[in-house]
Every structure is written in structure tokens, then in C-alpha cells.
Coordinates of N, CA and C in Angstrom, one line a residue:
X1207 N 37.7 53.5 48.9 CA 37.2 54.6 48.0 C 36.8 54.0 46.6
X1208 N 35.6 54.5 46.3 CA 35.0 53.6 44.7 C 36.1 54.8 43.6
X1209 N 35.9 54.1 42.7 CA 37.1 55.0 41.7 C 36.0 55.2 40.4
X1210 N 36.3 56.1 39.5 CA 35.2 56.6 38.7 C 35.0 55.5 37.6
X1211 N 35.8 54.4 37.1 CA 35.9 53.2 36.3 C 34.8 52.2 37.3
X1212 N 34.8 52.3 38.7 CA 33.8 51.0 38.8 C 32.3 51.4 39.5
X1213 N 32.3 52.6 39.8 CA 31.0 53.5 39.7 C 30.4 53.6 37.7
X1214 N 31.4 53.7 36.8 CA 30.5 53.4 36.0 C 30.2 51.7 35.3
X1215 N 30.7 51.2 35.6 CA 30.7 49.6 35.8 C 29.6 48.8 36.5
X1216 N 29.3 49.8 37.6 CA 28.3 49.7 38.5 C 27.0 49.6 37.6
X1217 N 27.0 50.8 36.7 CA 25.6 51.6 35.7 C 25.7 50.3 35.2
X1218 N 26.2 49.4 34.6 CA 25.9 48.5 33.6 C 25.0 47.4 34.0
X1219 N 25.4 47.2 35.5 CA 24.6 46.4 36.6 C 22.7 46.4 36.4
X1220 N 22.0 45.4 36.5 CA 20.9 45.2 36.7 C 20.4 45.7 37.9
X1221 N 19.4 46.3 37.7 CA 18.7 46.7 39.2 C 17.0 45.6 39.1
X1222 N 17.5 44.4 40.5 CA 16.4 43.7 40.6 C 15.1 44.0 41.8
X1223 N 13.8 44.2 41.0 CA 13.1 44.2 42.0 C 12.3 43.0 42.3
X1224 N 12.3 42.5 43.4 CA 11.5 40.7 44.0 C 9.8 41.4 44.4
X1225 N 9.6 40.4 44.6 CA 7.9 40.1 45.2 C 7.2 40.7 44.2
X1226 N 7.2 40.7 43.0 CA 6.1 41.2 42.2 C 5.3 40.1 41.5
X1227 N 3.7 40.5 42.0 CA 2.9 39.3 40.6 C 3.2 39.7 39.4
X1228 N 2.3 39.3 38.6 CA 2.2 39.3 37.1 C 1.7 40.7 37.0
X1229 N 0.4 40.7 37.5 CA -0.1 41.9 37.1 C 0.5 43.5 37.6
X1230 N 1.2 42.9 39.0 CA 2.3 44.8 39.3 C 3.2 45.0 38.1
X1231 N 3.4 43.5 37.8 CA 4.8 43.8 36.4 C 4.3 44.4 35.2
X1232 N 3.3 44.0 35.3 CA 2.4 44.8 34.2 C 2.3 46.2 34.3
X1233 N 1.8 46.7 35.4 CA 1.9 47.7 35.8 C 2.8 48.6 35.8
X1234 N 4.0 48.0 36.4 CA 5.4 48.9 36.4 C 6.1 48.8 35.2
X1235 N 5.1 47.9 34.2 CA 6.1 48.0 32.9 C 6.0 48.9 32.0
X1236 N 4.3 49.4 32.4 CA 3.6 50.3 31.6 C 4.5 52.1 32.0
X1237 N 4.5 51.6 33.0 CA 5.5 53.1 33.8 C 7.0 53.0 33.2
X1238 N 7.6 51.8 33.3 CA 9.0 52.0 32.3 C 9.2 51.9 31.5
X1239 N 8.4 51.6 30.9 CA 8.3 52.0 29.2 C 8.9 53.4 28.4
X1240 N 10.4 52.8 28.3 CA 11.1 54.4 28.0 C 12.1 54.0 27.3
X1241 N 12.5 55.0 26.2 CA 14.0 54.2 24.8 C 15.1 54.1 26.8
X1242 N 16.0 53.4 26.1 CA 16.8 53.2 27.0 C 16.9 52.1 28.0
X1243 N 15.5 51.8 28.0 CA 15.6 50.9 29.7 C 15.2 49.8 28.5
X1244 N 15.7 48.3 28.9 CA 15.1 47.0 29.2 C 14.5 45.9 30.1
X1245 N 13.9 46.1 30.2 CA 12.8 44.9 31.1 C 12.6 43.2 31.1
X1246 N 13.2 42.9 32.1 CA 12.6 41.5 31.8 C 12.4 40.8 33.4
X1247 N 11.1 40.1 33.3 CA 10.5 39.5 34.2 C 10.7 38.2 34.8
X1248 N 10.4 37.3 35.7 CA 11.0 35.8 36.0 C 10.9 35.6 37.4
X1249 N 9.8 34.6 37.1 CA 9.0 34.3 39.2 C 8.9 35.5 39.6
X1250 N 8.4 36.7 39.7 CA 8.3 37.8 40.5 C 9.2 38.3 40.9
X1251 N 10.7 38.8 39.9 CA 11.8 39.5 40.1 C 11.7 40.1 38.7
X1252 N 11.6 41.9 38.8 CA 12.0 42.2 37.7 C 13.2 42.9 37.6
X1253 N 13.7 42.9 36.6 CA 15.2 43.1 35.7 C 14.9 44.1 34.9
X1254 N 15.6 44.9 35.4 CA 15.7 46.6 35.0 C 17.5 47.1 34.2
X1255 N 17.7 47.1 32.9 CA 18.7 46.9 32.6 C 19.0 48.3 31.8
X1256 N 19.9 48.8 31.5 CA 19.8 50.2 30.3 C 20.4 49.3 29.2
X1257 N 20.1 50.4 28.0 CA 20.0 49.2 27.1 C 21.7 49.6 26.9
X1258 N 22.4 48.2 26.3 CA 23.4 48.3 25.7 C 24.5 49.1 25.3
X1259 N 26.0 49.5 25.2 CA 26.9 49.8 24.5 C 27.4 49.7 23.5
X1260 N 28.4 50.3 23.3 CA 29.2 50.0 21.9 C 29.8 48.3 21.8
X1261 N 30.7 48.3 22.9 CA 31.0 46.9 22.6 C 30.1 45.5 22.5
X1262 N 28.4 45.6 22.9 CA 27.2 44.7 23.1 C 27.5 45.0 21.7
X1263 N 26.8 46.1 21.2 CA 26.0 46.7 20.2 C 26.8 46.0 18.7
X1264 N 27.7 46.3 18.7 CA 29.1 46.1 17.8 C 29.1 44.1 17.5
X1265 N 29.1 43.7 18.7 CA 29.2 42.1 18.9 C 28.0 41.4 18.3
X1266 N 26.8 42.0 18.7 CA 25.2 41.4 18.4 C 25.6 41.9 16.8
X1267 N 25.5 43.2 16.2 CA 25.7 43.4 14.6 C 26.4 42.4 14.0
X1268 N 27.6 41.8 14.6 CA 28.4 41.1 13.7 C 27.6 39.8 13.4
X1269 N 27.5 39.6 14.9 CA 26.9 38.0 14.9 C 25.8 37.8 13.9
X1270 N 24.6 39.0 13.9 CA 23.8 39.1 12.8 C 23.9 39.2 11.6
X1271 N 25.0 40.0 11.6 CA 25.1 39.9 9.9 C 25.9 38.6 9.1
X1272 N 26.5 38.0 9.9 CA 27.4 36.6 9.9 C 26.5 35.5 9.5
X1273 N 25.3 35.3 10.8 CA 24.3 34.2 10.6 C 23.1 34.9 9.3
X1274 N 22.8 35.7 9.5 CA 21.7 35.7 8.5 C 22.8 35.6 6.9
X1275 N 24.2 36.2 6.9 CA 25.3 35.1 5.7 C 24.8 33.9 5.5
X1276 N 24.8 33.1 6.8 CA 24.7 32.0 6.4 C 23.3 31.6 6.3
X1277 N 22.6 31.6 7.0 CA 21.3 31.3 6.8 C 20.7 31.6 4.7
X1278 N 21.1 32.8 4.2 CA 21.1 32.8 2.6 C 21.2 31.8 2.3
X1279 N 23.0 31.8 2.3 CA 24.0 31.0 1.5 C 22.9 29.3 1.6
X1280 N 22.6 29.1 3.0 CA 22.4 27.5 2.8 C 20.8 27.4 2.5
X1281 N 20.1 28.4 2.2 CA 19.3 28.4 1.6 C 17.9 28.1 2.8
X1282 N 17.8 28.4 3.9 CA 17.2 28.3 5.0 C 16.1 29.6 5.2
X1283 N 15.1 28.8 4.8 CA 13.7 30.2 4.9 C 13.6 30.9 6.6
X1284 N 13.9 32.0 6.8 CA 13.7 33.1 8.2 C 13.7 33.9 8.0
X1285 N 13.2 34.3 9.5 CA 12.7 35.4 9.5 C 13.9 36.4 10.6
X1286 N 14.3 37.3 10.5 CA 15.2 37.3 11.6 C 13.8 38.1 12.4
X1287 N 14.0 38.1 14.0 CA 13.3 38.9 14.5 C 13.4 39.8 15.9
X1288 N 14.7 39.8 15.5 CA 15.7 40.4 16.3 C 15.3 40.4 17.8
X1289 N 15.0 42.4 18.7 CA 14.8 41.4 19.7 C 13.4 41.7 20.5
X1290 N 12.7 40.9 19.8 CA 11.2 40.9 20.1 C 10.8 40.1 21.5
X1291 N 9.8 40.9 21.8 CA 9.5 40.5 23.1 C 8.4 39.6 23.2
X1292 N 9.1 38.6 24.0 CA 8.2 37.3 24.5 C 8.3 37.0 25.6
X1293 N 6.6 36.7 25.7 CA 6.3 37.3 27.3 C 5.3 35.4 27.6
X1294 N 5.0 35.1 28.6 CA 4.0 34.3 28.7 C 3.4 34.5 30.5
X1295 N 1.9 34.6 30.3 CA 1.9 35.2 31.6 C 1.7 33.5 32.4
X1296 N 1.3 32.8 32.0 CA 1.1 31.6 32.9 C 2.3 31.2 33.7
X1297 N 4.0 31.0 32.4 CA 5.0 31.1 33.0 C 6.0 32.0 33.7
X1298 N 4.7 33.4 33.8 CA 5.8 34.3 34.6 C 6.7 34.7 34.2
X1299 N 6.8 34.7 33.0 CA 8.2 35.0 32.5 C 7.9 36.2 31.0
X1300 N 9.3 37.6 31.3 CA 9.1 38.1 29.8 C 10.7 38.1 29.7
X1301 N 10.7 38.0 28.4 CA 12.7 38.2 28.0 C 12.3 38.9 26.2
X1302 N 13.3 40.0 26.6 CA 13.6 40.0 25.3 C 15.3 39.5 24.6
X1303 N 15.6 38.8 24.1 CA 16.7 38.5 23.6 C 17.2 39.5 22.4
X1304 N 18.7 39.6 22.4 CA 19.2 40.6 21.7 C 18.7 40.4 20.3
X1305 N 19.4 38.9 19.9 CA 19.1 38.4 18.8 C 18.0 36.9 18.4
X1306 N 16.9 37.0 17.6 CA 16.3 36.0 17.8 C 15.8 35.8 16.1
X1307 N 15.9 34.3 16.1 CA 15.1 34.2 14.4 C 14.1 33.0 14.3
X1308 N 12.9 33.1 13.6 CA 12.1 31.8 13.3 C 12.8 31.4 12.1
X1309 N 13.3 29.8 12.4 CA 13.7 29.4 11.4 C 12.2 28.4 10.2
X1310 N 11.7 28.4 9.5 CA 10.8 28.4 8.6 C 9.8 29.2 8.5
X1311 N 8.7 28.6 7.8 CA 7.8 29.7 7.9 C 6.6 29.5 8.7
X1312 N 5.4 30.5 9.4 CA 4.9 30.3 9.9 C 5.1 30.0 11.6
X1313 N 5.6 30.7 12.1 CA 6.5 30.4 13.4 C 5.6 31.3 14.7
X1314 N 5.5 30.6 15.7 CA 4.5 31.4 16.6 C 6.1 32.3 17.6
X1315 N 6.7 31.6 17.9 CA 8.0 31.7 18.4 C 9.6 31.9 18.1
X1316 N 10.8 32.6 18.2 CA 11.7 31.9 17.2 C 12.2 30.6 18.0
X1317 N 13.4 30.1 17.1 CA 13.7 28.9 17.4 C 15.1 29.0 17.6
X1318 N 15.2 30.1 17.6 CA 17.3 30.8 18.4 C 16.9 31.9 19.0
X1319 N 17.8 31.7 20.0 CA 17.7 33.4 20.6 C 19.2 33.3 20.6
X1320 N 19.5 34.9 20.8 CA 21.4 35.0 20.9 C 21.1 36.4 22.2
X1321 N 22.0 36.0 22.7 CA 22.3 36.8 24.0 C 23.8 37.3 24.0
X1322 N 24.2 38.8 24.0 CA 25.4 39.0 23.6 C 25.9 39.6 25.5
X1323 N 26.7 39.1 26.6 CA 26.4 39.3 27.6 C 28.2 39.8 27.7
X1324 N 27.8 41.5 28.1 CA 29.0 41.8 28.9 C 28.9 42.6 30.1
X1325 N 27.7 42.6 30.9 CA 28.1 42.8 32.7 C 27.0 41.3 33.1
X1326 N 27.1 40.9 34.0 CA 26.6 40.0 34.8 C 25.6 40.2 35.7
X1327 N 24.9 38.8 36.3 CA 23.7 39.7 37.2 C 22.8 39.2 36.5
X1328 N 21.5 39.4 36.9 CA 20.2 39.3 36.4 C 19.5 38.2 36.7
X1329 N 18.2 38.1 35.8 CA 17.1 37.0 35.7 C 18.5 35.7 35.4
X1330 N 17.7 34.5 35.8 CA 18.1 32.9 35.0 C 17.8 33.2 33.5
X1331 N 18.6 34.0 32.4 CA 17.8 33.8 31.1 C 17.4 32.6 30.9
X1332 N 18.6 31.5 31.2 CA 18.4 30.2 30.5 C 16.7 29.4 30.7
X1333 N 16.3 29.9 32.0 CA 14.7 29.5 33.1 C 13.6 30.4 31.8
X1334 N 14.3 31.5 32.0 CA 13.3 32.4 31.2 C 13.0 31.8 29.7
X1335 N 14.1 31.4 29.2 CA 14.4 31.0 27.9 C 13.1 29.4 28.0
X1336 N 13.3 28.7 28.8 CA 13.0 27.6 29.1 C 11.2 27.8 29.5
X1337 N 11.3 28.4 30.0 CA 9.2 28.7 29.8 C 9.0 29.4 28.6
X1338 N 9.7 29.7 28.1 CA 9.6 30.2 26.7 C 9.1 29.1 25.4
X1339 N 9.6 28.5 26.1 CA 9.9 27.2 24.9 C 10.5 27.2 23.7
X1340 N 12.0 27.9 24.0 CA 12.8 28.2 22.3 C 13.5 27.2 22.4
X1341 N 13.9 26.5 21.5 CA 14.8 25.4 20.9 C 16.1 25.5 21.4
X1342 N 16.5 26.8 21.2 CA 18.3 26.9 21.3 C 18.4 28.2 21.5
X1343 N 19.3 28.4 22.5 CA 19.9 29.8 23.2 C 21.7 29.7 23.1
X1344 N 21.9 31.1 22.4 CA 23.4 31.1 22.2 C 23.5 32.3 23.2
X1345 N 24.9 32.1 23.7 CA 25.4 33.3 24.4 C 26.5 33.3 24.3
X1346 N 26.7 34.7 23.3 CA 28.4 35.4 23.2 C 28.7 36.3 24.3
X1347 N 29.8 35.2 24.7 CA 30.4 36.0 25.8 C 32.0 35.8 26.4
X1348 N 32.5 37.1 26.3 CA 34.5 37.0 26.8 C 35.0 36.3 25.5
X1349 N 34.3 36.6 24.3 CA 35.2 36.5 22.8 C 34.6 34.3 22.6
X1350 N 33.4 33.8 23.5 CA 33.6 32.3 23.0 C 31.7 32.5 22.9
X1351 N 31.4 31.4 22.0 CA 29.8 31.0 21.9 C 29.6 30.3 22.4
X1352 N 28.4 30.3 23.5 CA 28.0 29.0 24.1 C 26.7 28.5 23.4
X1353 N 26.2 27.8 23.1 CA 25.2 27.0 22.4 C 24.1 26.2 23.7
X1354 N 22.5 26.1 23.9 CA 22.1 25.5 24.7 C 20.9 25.0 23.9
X1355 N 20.6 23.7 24.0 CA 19.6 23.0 23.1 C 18.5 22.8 24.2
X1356 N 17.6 23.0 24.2 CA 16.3 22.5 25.3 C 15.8 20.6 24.8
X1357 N 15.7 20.3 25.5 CA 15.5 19.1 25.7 C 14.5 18.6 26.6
X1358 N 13.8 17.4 26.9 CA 12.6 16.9 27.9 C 13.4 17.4 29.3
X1359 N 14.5 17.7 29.8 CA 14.9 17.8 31.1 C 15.6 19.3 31.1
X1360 N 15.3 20.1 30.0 CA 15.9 21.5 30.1 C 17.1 21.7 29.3
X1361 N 17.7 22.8 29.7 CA 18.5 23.0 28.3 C 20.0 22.3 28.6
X1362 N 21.1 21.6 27.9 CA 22.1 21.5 28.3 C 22.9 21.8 26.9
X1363 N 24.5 22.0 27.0 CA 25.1 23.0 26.5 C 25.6 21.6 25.5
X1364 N 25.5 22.5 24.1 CA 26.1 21.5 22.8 C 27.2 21.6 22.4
X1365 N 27.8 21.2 21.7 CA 29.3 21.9 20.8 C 28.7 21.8 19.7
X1366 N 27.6 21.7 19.2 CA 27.2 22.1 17.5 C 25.3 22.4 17.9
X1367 N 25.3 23.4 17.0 CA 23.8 23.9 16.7 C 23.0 22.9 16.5
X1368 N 21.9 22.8 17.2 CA 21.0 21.3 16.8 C 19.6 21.8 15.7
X1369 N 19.5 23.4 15.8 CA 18.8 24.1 14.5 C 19.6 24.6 13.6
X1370 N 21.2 24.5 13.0 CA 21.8 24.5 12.4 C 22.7 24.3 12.3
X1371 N 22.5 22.4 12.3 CA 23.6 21.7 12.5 C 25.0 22.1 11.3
X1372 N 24.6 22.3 10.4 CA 25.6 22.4 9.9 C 27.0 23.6 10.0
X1373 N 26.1 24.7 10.8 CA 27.1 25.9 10.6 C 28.6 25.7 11.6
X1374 N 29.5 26.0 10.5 CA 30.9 26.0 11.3 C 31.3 27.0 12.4
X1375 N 30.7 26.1 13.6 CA 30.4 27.1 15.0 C 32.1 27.8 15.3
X1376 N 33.3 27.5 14.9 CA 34.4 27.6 15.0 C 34.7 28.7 14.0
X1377 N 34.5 28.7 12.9 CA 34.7 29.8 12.1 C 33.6 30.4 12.3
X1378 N 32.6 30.5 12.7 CA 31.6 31.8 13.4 C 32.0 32.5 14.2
X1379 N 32.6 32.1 15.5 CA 33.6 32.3 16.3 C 34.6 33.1 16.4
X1380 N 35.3 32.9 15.1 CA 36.3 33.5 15.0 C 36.3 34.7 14.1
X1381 N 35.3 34.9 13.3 CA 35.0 35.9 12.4 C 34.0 36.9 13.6
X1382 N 33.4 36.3 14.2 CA 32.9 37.4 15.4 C 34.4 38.6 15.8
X1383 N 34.8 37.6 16.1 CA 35.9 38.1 17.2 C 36.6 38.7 16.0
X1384 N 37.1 38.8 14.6 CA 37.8 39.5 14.2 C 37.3 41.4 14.3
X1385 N 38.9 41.8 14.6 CA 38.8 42.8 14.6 C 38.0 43.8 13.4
X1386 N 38.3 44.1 12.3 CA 37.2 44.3 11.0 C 36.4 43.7 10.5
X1387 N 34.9 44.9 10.7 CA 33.8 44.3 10.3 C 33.3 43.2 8.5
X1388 N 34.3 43.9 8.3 CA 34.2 43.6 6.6 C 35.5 42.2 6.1
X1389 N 36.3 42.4 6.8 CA 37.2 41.3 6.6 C 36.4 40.4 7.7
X1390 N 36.0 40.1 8.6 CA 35.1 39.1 8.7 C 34.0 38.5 8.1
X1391 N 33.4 39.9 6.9 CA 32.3 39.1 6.2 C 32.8 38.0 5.2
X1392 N 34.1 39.1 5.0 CA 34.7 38.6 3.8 C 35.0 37.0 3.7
X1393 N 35.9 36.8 4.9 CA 36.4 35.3 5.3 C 35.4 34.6 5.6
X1394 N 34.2 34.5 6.2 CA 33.0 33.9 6.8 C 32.7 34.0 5.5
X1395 N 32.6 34.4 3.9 CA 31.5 34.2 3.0 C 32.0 33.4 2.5
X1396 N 33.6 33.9 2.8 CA 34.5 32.9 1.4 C 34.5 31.5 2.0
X1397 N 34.9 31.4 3.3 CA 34.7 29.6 4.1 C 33.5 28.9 4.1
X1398 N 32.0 29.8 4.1 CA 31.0 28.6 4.3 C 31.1 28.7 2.2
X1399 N 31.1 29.2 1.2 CA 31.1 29.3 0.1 C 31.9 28.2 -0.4
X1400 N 33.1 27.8 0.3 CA 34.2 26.7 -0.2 C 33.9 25.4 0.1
X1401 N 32.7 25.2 0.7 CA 32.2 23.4 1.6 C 31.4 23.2 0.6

């Protein structure tokens, strides 16, 4: 017997549809084009997702308001551009990322994407990310940051930002995860402020 906790656990689930070209995705994207749903594409599977929660919602805000802290403080011209859609039809591929920023000026692409992931399932983002051609893909997820730098052979996983080497990926981490929004700015301003 399903219990009413994993029927709605279920909703959070991706609904995938296969064999589609480019141009049906087009098509069917023009038809789901609705507040609520998210869309993303990859080899002719599309990913049908509703958009977000409190606990996504809550996690992506912090993380954003944390990095663009720092990005000020160290004096790094961006753009944030949250989560804009990038599509490329050659590679079959559209994603939109929760969080994304061009780091200088003049940017056709950003150069981070942040993916805040709490149900499972879906596209390869990292494939998607990867015909994309973005630099670095973070994904907060179960309270830890994963970091992925693209490279000539694809992405493999860092323990430090290679587009911001400097930031203390450990105290980001942990000011995410604090419980108050404001006492996390607080300590994340006062720690990168004291180096």
C-alpha cells in the first residue's frame, strides 16, 4: 500500500519522455511553457520537472546570496544570471541551471552553474552541462558541495573552484548549511573579510 508521504515524494520525481528530435522538443516546449513546470532536454529525452520547494528554494537563496558576498568582497566583475536557459540545438541539449554567473565581462555563456538537487532522476546534467561548454558545475546536495571542472576529457570532480580558486569552499559549506539566514551572512562576511 503506497502511503500519502511517498505518493507525494513521487510529485517531485521527473517525468521522462525518449525518442524525441530537436524540433518535437521544440514543439512540445512551446505547449509546456507554463509558471511551474521546468524543462530540460538531452539526446532526445525530455525532462519534465515542477519547479522547486521550500527546501530547493531556501538552499539556492543562500548559496546566492553567499557567492555573490563573495564575488564583491574579492572584487570579481559578474554578472549573476541566475537560471537562464541554455539551449544548443547542434548538441541536443537545453538545461536550465538553478544558479549560474558570467564571471567577467562580456560573456556569451556563464562560467558556473549551481544545481541545488533534492529528488533524483533525470537528464545526465553533468552531459548537458558538458555540450554546454561551462567551466564548472557545482551541486549542493544532502548538506555537502560538489564542484566539477570540465576539462579536454570532460568534467572531473575538484576539491577547490578552478574559477574561484580562492573561495573557502569549507566555510561556504558550512554557512550554507547554517540554520539562520542572517547569521550565516554574518560569519561568511566576517571570515572571507579576515584573510
Amino acid at each position: 500500500m503506497t502511503t500519502t508521504l511517498e505518493k507525494l515524494e513521487r510529485l517531485d520525481e521527473p517525468i521522462l519522455i525518449d525518442g524525441l528530435s530537436w524540433r518535437e522538443f521544440k514543439a512540445v516546449e512551446q505547449l509546456l511553457s507554463r509558471p511551474g513546470v521546468r524543462l530540460s532536454f538531452l539526446d532526445g529525452v525530455l525532462e519534465i520537472r515542477r519547479m522547486p520547494g521550500r527546501k530547493h528554494e531556501t538552499a539556492k537563496q543562500r548559496i546566492s546570496t553567499l557567492v555573490d558576498m563573495y564575488l564583491e568582497y574579492a572584487g570579481i566583475d559578474f554578472t549573476p544570471t541566475g537560471s537562464v536557459t541554455l539551449e544548443s540545438e547542434t548538441g541536443r541539449v537545453k538545461r536550465e541551471a538553478d544558479l549560474s554567473y558570467e564571471l567577467g565581462a562580456n560573456r556569451e555563456f556563464p562560467d558556473l552553474a549551481v544545481e541545488v538537487v533534492v529528488t533524483s532522476g533525470g537528464i545526465n546534467k553533468l552531459e548537458a552541462y558538458k555540450r554546454l561548454e561551462i567551466p564548472e558545475v557545482w551541486f549542493w546536495e544532502n548538506g555537502a558541495l560538489g564542484m566539477y571542472s570540465l576539462g579536454a576529457d570532460g568534467y572531473a570532480e575538484v576539491d577547490r573552484s578552478c574559477v574561484l580558486p580562492d573561495l573557502d569552499i569549507v566555510l561556504l559549506a558550512r554557512c550554507i548549511n547554517m540554520e539562520n539566514h542572517l547569521q550565516a551572512m554574518r560569519e561568511f562576511r566576517q571570515a572571507i573579510q579576515s584573510v
